[in-house]
Short mmCIF file of C-alpha atoms and ligand atoms in Angstrom, two decimals:
data_model
loop_
_atom_site.label_atom_id
_atom_site.label_comp_id
_atom_site.label_asym_id
_atom_site.label_seq_id
_atom_site.Cartn_x
_atom_site.Cartn_y
_atom_site.Cartn_z
CA UNK A 28 -0.07 0.18 0.07
CA UNK A 29 2.91 2.50 0.32
CA UNK A 30 5.92 3.62 -1.46
CA UNK A 31 8.06 6.54 -1.13
CA UNK A 32 5.85 9.34 -2.67
CA UNK A 33 8.80 11.65 -2.92
CA UNK A 34 8.97 11.58 -6.50
CA UNK A 35 5.92 11.77 -7.73
CA UNK A 36 5.82 15.57 -6.06
CA UNK A 37 8.65 17.61 -6.96
CA UNK A 38 7.85 20.80 -8.90
CA UNK A 39 5.01 21.93 -6.63
CA UNK A 40 5.66 24.28 -3.83
CA UNK A 41 6.35 21.77 -0.46
CA UNK A 42 3.90 23.52 1.45
CA UNK A 43 1.44 22.36 -0.85
CA UNK A 44 2.57 19.09 -1.48
CA UNK A 45 1.95 18.61 2.30
CA UNK A 46 -1.07 19.63 2.61
CA UNK A 47 -2.15 17.10 -0.19
CA UNK A 48 0.29 14.33 1.38
CA UNK A 49 -1.83 14.65 4.20
CA UNK A 50 -5.11 14.26 2.57
CA UNK A 51 -3.68 11.29 0.65
CA UNK A 52 -3.03 9.58 3.47
CA UNK A 53 -0.30 6.48 2.57
CA UNK A 54 0.02 7.05 -1.31
CA UNK A 55 -1.00 4.03 -3.31
CA UNK A 56 1.86 2.34 -4.51
CA UNK A 57 0.53 1.57 -8.06
CA UNK A 58 0.07 4.86 -9.99
CA UNK A 59 -3.83 4.32 -11.66
CA UNK A 60 -6.51 4.88 -9.77
CA UNK A 61 -6.92 3.56 -6.59
CA UNK A 62 -8.30 -0.19 -7.03
CA UNK A 63 -12.17 -0.72 -5.97
CA UNK A 64 -12.34 2.99 -5.52
CA UNK A 65 -16.26 3.30 -6.02
CA UNK A 66 -17.00 0.44 -3.17
CA UNK A 67 -14.83 2.56 -1.22
CA UNK A 68 -16.11 5.81 -1.94
CA UNK A 69 -19.54 4.57 -1.46
CA UNK A 70 -18.97 2.53 1.32
CA UNK A 71 -17.13 5.65 3.03
CA UNK A 72 -20.71 7.75 2.28
CA UNK A 73 -22.70 5.05 3.92
CA UNK A 74 -20.05 5.14 7.13
CA UNK A 75 -20.45 8.96 6.77
CA UNK A 76 -24.02 8.60 7.48
CA UNK A 77 -23.60 6.71 10.78
CA UNK A 78 -21.82 9.15 11.91
CA UNK A 79 -23.87 11.94 11.32
CA UNK A 80 -27.22 10.76 10.85
CA UNK A 81 -29.21 13.93 9.95
CA UNK A 82 -27.14 14.56 6.83
CA UNK A 83 -29.49 13.08 3.96
CA UNK A 84 -27.41 11.66 1.27
CA UNK A 85 -27.79 9.93 -1.63
CA UNK A 86 -24.54 7.82 -2.20
CA UNK A 87 -24.94 6.36 -5.46
CA UNK A 88 -25.73 9.62 -6.85
CA UNK A 89 -22.84 11.38 -5.30
CA UNK A 90 -20.60 8.65 -7.01
CA UNK A 91 -22.27 8.89 -10.13
CA UNK A 92 -21.60 12.92 -10.16
CA UNK A 93 -18.25 12.46 -9.32
CA UNK A 94 -17.86 9.60 -12.10
CA UNK A 95 -19.33 11.99 -14.69
CA UNK A 96 -17.02 14.76 -13.80
CA UNK A 97 -13.91 12.94 -13.84
CA UNK A 98 -14.61 11.05 -17.07
CA UNK A 99 -15.67 14.23 -18.74
CA UNK A 100 -12.56 15.81 -18.08
CA UNK A 101 -9.98 13.24 -18.77
CA UNK A 102 -7.73 15.01 -20.95
CA UNK A 103 -5.93 16.86 -18.19
CA UNK A 104 -6.13 20.25 -20.03
CA UNK A 105 -8.81 21.74 -18.22
CA UNK A 106 -9.78 21.81 -14.14
CA UNK A 107 -12.18 18.94 -13.46
CA UNK A 108 -15.34 20.83 -12.60
CA UNK A 109 -16.81 19.30 -9.59
CA UNK A 110 -19.68 21.41 -9.07
CA UNK A 111 -22.47 18.87 -9.68
CA UNK A 112 -20.92 16.53 -7.26
CA UNK A 113 -20.71 19.21 -4.87
CA UNK A 114 -24.22 20.56 -5.28
CA UNK A 115 -25.44 16.75 -4.28
CA UNK A 116 -23.89 16.80 -1.22
CA UNK A 117 -25.90 18.67 1.58
CA UNK A 118 -23.11 19.34 4.40
CA UNK A 119 -24.13 20.20 7.45
CA UNK A 120 -21.91 22.36 8.71
CA UNK A 121 -21.00 23.12 12.88
CA UNK A 122 -21.18 26.66 14.03
CA UNK A 123 -18.01 26.82 15.59
CA UNK A 124 -14.18 25.21 15.95
CA UNK A 125 -13.01 25.23 12.09
CA UNK A 126 -9.35 24.12 12.16
CA UNK A 127 -7.31 25.38 9.46
CA UNK A 128 -3.48 24.54 9.47
CA UNK A 129 -0.01 24.71 7.67
CA UNK A 130 2.67 22.73 8.11
CA UNK A 131 1.67 20.90 11.25
CA UNK A 132 -0.06 17.72 10.10
CA UNK A 133 1.55 15.43 12.72
CA UNK A 134 -0.12 17.79 15.09
CA UNK A 135 -3.50 18.23 13.50
CA UNK A 136 -3.81 14.49 13.83
CA UNK A 137 -3.39 14.21 17.11
CA UNK A 138 -4.86 17.47 18.22
CA UNK A 139 -8.16 16.43 16.38
CA UNK A 140 -8.60 12.95 17.94
CA UNK A 141 -8.32 13.32 21.39
CA UNK A 142 -12.15 14.62 21.60
CA UNK A 143 -11.88 18.29 20.98
CA UNK A 144 -14.30 19.85 18.66
CA UNK A 145 -12.39 20.75 15.83
CA UNK A 146 -13.50 20.35 12.50
CA UNK A 147 -11.12 20.11 9.42
CA UNK A 148 -11.32 19.66 6.09
CA UNK A 149 -10.58 15.84 6.45
CA UNK A 150 -13.98 16.07 8.55
CA UNK A 151 -16.17 17.06 5.88
CA UNK A 152 -18.19 14.83 3.62
CA UNK A 153 -15.73 15.37 0.49
CA UNK A 154 -12.92 15.23 2.70
CA UNK A 155 -14.01 11.99 4.22
CA UNK A 156 -14.76 10.03 1.03
CA UNK A 157 -11.55 10.78 -0.98
CA UNK A 158 -8.89 10.92 1.82
CA UNK A 159 -6.10 8.64 0.43
CA UNK A 160 -7.41 8.03 -2.99
CA UNK A 161 -5.94 8.43 -6.26
CA UNK A 162 -8.03 8.64 -9.79
CA UNK A 163 -7.94 10.07 -13.62
CA UNK A 164 -9.68 9.12 -16.22
CA UNK A 165 -8.87 7.66 -19.28
CA UNK A 166 -8.06 9.31 -22.34
CA UNK A 167 -10.63 7.95 -24.51
CA UNK A 168 -13.38 8.85 -21.81
CA UNK A 169 -14.48 5.20 -21.16
CA UNK A 170 -14.21 5.05 -17.49
CA UNK A 171 -11.32 5.52 -14.97
CA UNK A 172 -7.87 4.60 -15.50
CA UNK A 173 -6.43 1.89 -13.48
CA UNK A 174 -3.40 1.20 -14.90
CA UNK A 175 -1.77 5.01 -14.58
CA UNK A 176 -2.28 8.35 -13.57
CA UNK A 177 0.04 11.46 -14.50
CA UNK A 178 2.14 12.74 -11.51
CA UNK A 179 1.51 16.23 -9.95
CA UNK A 180 4.52 17.64 -11.06
CA UNK A 181 3.68 16.40 -14.93
CA UNK A 182 0.10 18.33 -15.59
CA UNK A 183 -1.31 21.63 -14.74
CA UNK A 184 -4.80 20.36 -13.68
CA UNK A 185 -4.30 17.05 -11.48
CA UNK A 186 -7.94 15.85 -10.90
CA UNK A 187 -6.90 15.18 -7.55
CA UNK A 188 -5.69 18.60 -6.99
CA UNK A 189 -8.88 19.78 -8.10
CA UNK A 190 -11.16 18.41 -5.92
CA UNK A 191 -8.77 19.16 -2.87
CA UNK A 192 -8.78 22.89 -3.92
CA UNK A 193 -12.39 23.29 -4.42
CA UNK A 194 -13.26 21.40 -1.13
CA UNK A 195 -10.95 23.56 0.82
CA UNK A 196 -12.54 27.08 -0.81
CA UNK A 197 -15.97 25.50 0.23
CA UNK A 198 -14.68 24.66 3.60
CA UNK A 199 -12.82 28.39 3.79
CA UNK A 200 -16.40 30.04 2.97
CA UNK A 201 -18.41 28.28 5.52
CA UNK A 202 -15.96 28.35 8.24
CA UNK A 203 -17.98 30.14 11.08
CA UNK A 204 -17.73 31.08 15.11
CA UNK A 205 -14.13 30.78 16.51
CA UNK A 206 -11.80 29.84 13.91
CA UNK A 207 -8.23 28.03 14.73
CA UNK A 208 -5.31 28.59 12.28
CA UNK A 209 -2.19 26.15 13.50
CA UNK A 210 1.11 27.33 12.19
CA UNK A 211 4.44 25.93 12.54
CA UNK A 212 6.90 28.48 14.50
CA UNK A 213 9.87 26.12 13.88
CA UNK A 214 9.99 27.13 10.01
CA UNK A 215 10.53 30.43 8.14
CA UNK A 216 7.41 31.55 6.69
CA UNK A 217 5.12 30.06 9.17
CA UNK A 218 2.25 32.12 6.96
CA UNK A 219 3.15 31.20 3.81
CA UNK A 220 1.32 33.16 0.62
CA UNK A 221 1.90 29.90 -1.49
CA UNK A 222 0.79 27.14 0.75
CA UNK A 223 -3.07 26.19 0.47
CA UNK A 224 -4.32 28.41 4.03
CA UNK A 225 -2.33 31.48 2.30
CA UNK A 226 -3.19 31.43 -1.55
CA UNK A 227 -7.01 31.00 -1.12
CA UNK A 228 -8.12 29.79 2.10
CA UNK A 229 -7.56 32.75 3.72
CA UNK A 230 -8.95 34.88 0.88
CA UNK A 231 -12.44 32.83 1.24
CA UNK A 232 -12.80 33.45 5.03
CA UNK A 233 -15.34 35.52 5.77
CA UNK A 234 -15.15 38.59 8.78
CA UNK A 235 -18.80 38.80 9.17
CA UNK A 236 -19.20 34.97 9.59
CA UNK A 237 -16.16 34.54 11.60
CA UNK A 238 -16.34 35.34 15.31
CA UNK A 239 -12.74 35.49 15.76
CA UNK A 240 -9.31 33.92 14.00
CA UNK A 241 -7.17 32.38 16.56
CA UNK A 242 -3.91 32.14 15.50
CA UNK A 243 -1.43 29.55 17.64
CA UNK A 244 2.00 29.78 16.80
CA UNK A 245 3.41 25.88 17.42
CA UNK A 246 7.30 25.23 17.68
CA UNK A 247 9.09 22.38 18.01
CA UNK A 248 9.72 21.90 21.95
CA UNK A 249 13.14 22.09 21.27
CA UNK A 250 13.54 24.27 18.81
CA UNK A 251 14.09 26.38 16.27
CA UNK A 252 12.14 28.85 17.57
CA UNK A 253 11.56 31.13 14.19
CA UNK A 254 8.48 32.79 14.21
CA UNK A 255 6.06 33.96 16.72
CA UNK A 256 3.05 36.41 16.70
CA UNK A 257 5.44 39.39 16.64
CA UNK A 258 8.00 37.90 14.47
CA UNK A 259 8.14 36.63 10.96
CA UNK A 260 5.42 36.28 8.55
CA UNK A 261 2.92 35.62 11.09
CA UNK A 262 3.08 39.55 11.74
CA UNK A 263 1.65 39.56 7.89
CA UNK A 264 -1.08 37.23 8.17
CA UNK A 265 -2.10 39.53 11.52
CA UNK A 266 -2.08 42.54 9.66
CA UNK A 267 -3.97 41.11 6.64
CA UNK A 268 -7.00 39.63 9.23
CA UNK A 269 -6.62 43.23 10.67
CA UNK A 270 -7.09 45.41 7.13
CA UNK A 271 -10.00 42.78 6.09
CA UNK A 272 -11.53 43.61 9.86
CA UNK A 273 -11.33 40.35 11.41
CA UNK A 274 -11.18 39.97 14.84
CA UNK A 275 -8.16 37.77 15.93
CA UNK A 276 -6.04 36.68 18.52
CA UNK A 277 -2.51 35.17 18.65
CA UNK A 278 -0.77 32.65 20.82
CA UNK A 279 2.39 31.60 21.30
CA UNK A 280 3.24 27.73 22.86
CA UNK A 281 -0.44 27.06 23.94
CA UNK A 282 0.05 24.82 26.49
CA UNK A 283 -2.30 21.92 25.66
CA UNK A 284 -0.33 21.63 22.16
CA UNK A 285 2.30 21.37 24.03
CA UNK A 286 1.51 18.64 26.35
CA UNK A 287 0.22 17.06 23.12
CA UNK A 288 4.22 17.38 21.70
CA UNK A 289 5.35 15.64 24.63
CA UNK A 290 3.02 12.95 24.49
CA UNK A 291 4.18 12.17 20.68
CA UNK A 292 7.78 12.66 21.51
CA UNK A 293 8.31 12.39 25.54
CA UNK A 294 12.14 11.75 25.38
CA UNK A 295 12.41 15.23 24.45
CA UNK A 296 14.15 17.44 26.95
CA UNK A 297 12.10 20.01 27.68
CA UNK A 298 9.37 17.73 28.31
CA UNK A 299 10.96 16.73 31.87
CA UNK A 300 10.02 20.70 32.21
CA UNK A 301 6.19 19.94 30.81
CA UNK A 302 5.77 17.13 33.39
CA UNK A 303 6.71 19.38 36.13
CA UNK A 304 4.65 22.69 35.36
CA UNK A 305 1.63 21.41 33.56
CA UNK A 306 -1.51 20.09 34.97
CA UNK A 307 -1.99 17.40 31.82
CA UNK A 308 -5.88 16.43 32.92
CA UNK A 309 -6.74 20.19 33.50
CA UNK A 310 -5.21 21.36 29.88
CA UNK A 311 -5.98 18.36 27.83
CA UNK A 312 -9.81 18.91 29.13
CA UNK A 313 -10.40 15.17 28.74
CA UNK A 314 -13.15 13.50 30.82
C1 LIG B 29 -9.27 20.15 -23.58
O1 LIG B 29 -9.48 18.92 -24.97
C2 LIG B 29 -10.16 18.89 -25.29
C3 LIG B 29 -10.48 17.19 -26.00
O2 LIG B 29 -9.00 16.92 -26.34
C4 LIG B 29 -10.92 19.87 -26.29
O3 LIG B 29 -12.48 19.72 -26.56
C5 LIG B 29 -10.88 21.14 -25.41
O4 LIG B 29 -11.29 22.11 -26.56
C6 LIG B 29 -9.90 21.51 -24.83
N1 LIG B 29 -9.52 22.60 -24.03
C7 LIG B 29 -8.51 23.53 -24.14
C8 LIG B 29 -9.03 24.75 -23.11
O5 LIG B 29 -7.25 23.29 -24.70
C1 LIG B 30 -30.28 19.80 3.58
O1 LIG B 30 -30.53 19.37 5.19
C2 LIG B 30 -31.19 19.95 5.66
C3 LIG B 30 -31.28 19.43 6.99
O2 LIG B 30 -29.78 18.88 7.32
C4 LIG B 30 -32.43 20.02 5.62
O3 LIG B 30 -32.96 20.72 6.39
C5 LIG B 30 -32.41 20.65 3.61
O4 LIG B 30 -34.00 20.76 3.03
C6 LIG B 30 -31.83 19.82 3.03
N1 LIG B 30 -31.79 20.64 1.87
C7 LIG B 30 -31.84 20.10 0.39
C8 LIG B 30 -31.33 20.84 -0.89
O5 LIG B 30 -31.86 18.73 0.58
C1 LIG B 31 7.19 22.28 11.51
O1 LIG B 31 7.98 21.78 10.36
C2 LIG B 31 8.78 20.70 10.90
C3 LIG B 31 9.86 21.01 9.04
O2 LIG B 31 8.63 20.61 8.35
C4 LIG B 31 8.54 19.31 11.25
O3 LIG B 31 9.53 18.72 11.02
C5 LIG B 31 8.21 19.71 12.58
O4 LIG B 31 7.41 18.59 12.76
C6 LIG B 31 6.92 21.14 12.20
N1 LIG B 31 6.39 21.09 13.55
C7 LIG B 31 4.88 21.01 14.21
C8 LIG B 31 5.06 21.69 15.31
O5 LIG B 31 4.38 20.50 13.37
C1 LIG B 32 -15.80 31.62 20.54
O1 LIG B 32 -15.15 31.83 21.78
C2 LIG B 32 -15.66 32.93 22.85
C3 LIG B 32 -14.28 32.83 23.98
O2 LIG B 32 -13.50 31.25 24.33
C4 LIG B 32 -16.76 32.05 23.14
O3 LIG B 32 -17.23 33.25 24.56
C5 LIG B 32 -17.63 32.19 22.16
O4 LIG B 32 -18.91 31.44 22.61
C6 LIG B 32 -17.32 31.34 21.32
N1 LIG B 32 -18.03 31.35 20.32
C7 LIG B 32 -18.93 30.28 19.47
C8 LIG B 32 -20.06 30.75 18.18
O5 LIG B 32 -18.78 29.23 19.79
#
């Protein structure tokens, strides 16, 4: 199931690549469409209904719309237009807890899995259905190509990329309440204008829907400590939020995130300090 993905991704901006690799999950060994993709997608769709029983979904119809879009535009010279599939999905959205992130993948995975009420793209139906899958159409428009698909670097309008781009735009447009943005303070350009977040999610956020945009800058516990709320590109992000009329906050070294990092990697020297100075149960708010 897994092989080194690096060779397929050279050529795109690394932040975008990280984002997509997170959504892809374990990259498939074969280069064509994921085998049994229909059964996987339809199965996940029914599973999603059991998770969110209030959503009324026609799983077969969603699949049909998806298949038609991919097969229709299989020459890769234009973006696949998934809007029919998106309109077949009546996604219900939470009123709070939207989480955006950049270059903090591992942390996001555990942050959202400890029972906190965060909502990422991977929790939406489209995120849930297509995470880890690869697809492309056959050039003769007769169906999916299970033998080979182009790599990200080879073509401008990859059908997988087009879907995630549309999905994350929709996600950002719907974001409301308190919005969390998790950025990596151990790298330069923690806020990168070329990342998914910086290049279109941010622009799609609506200051009238958002109660507050809460930035959390997280560094690796043992450093390097490169950016923070008042240093580096994070300052630019705050400037943009301010000019667009968002309420915002910015936190360096969020306590519960630091504890989470220690849980992931207890041997780090700064985790000895963590153990002494933090009350684990209080900060994680677990019951
Ligand atoms: C893409 O290719 C299809 C068929 O090969 C053609 O009909 C269409 O006009 C092309 N679109 C562009 C923008 O080149
Ligand atoms: C979408 O779902 C909501 C409830 O979840 C329902 O009230 C509404 O009518 C649905 N809209 C469509 C277009 O199906
Ligand atoms: C920050 O980015 C670096 C380099 O990509 C990575 O090794 C590190 O795990 C990231 N830190 C966090 C807190 O996500
Ligand atoms: C946003 O956070 C503030 C402060 O924690 C809280 O009072 C408010 O109810 C939150 N908003 C929503 C929509 O949950």
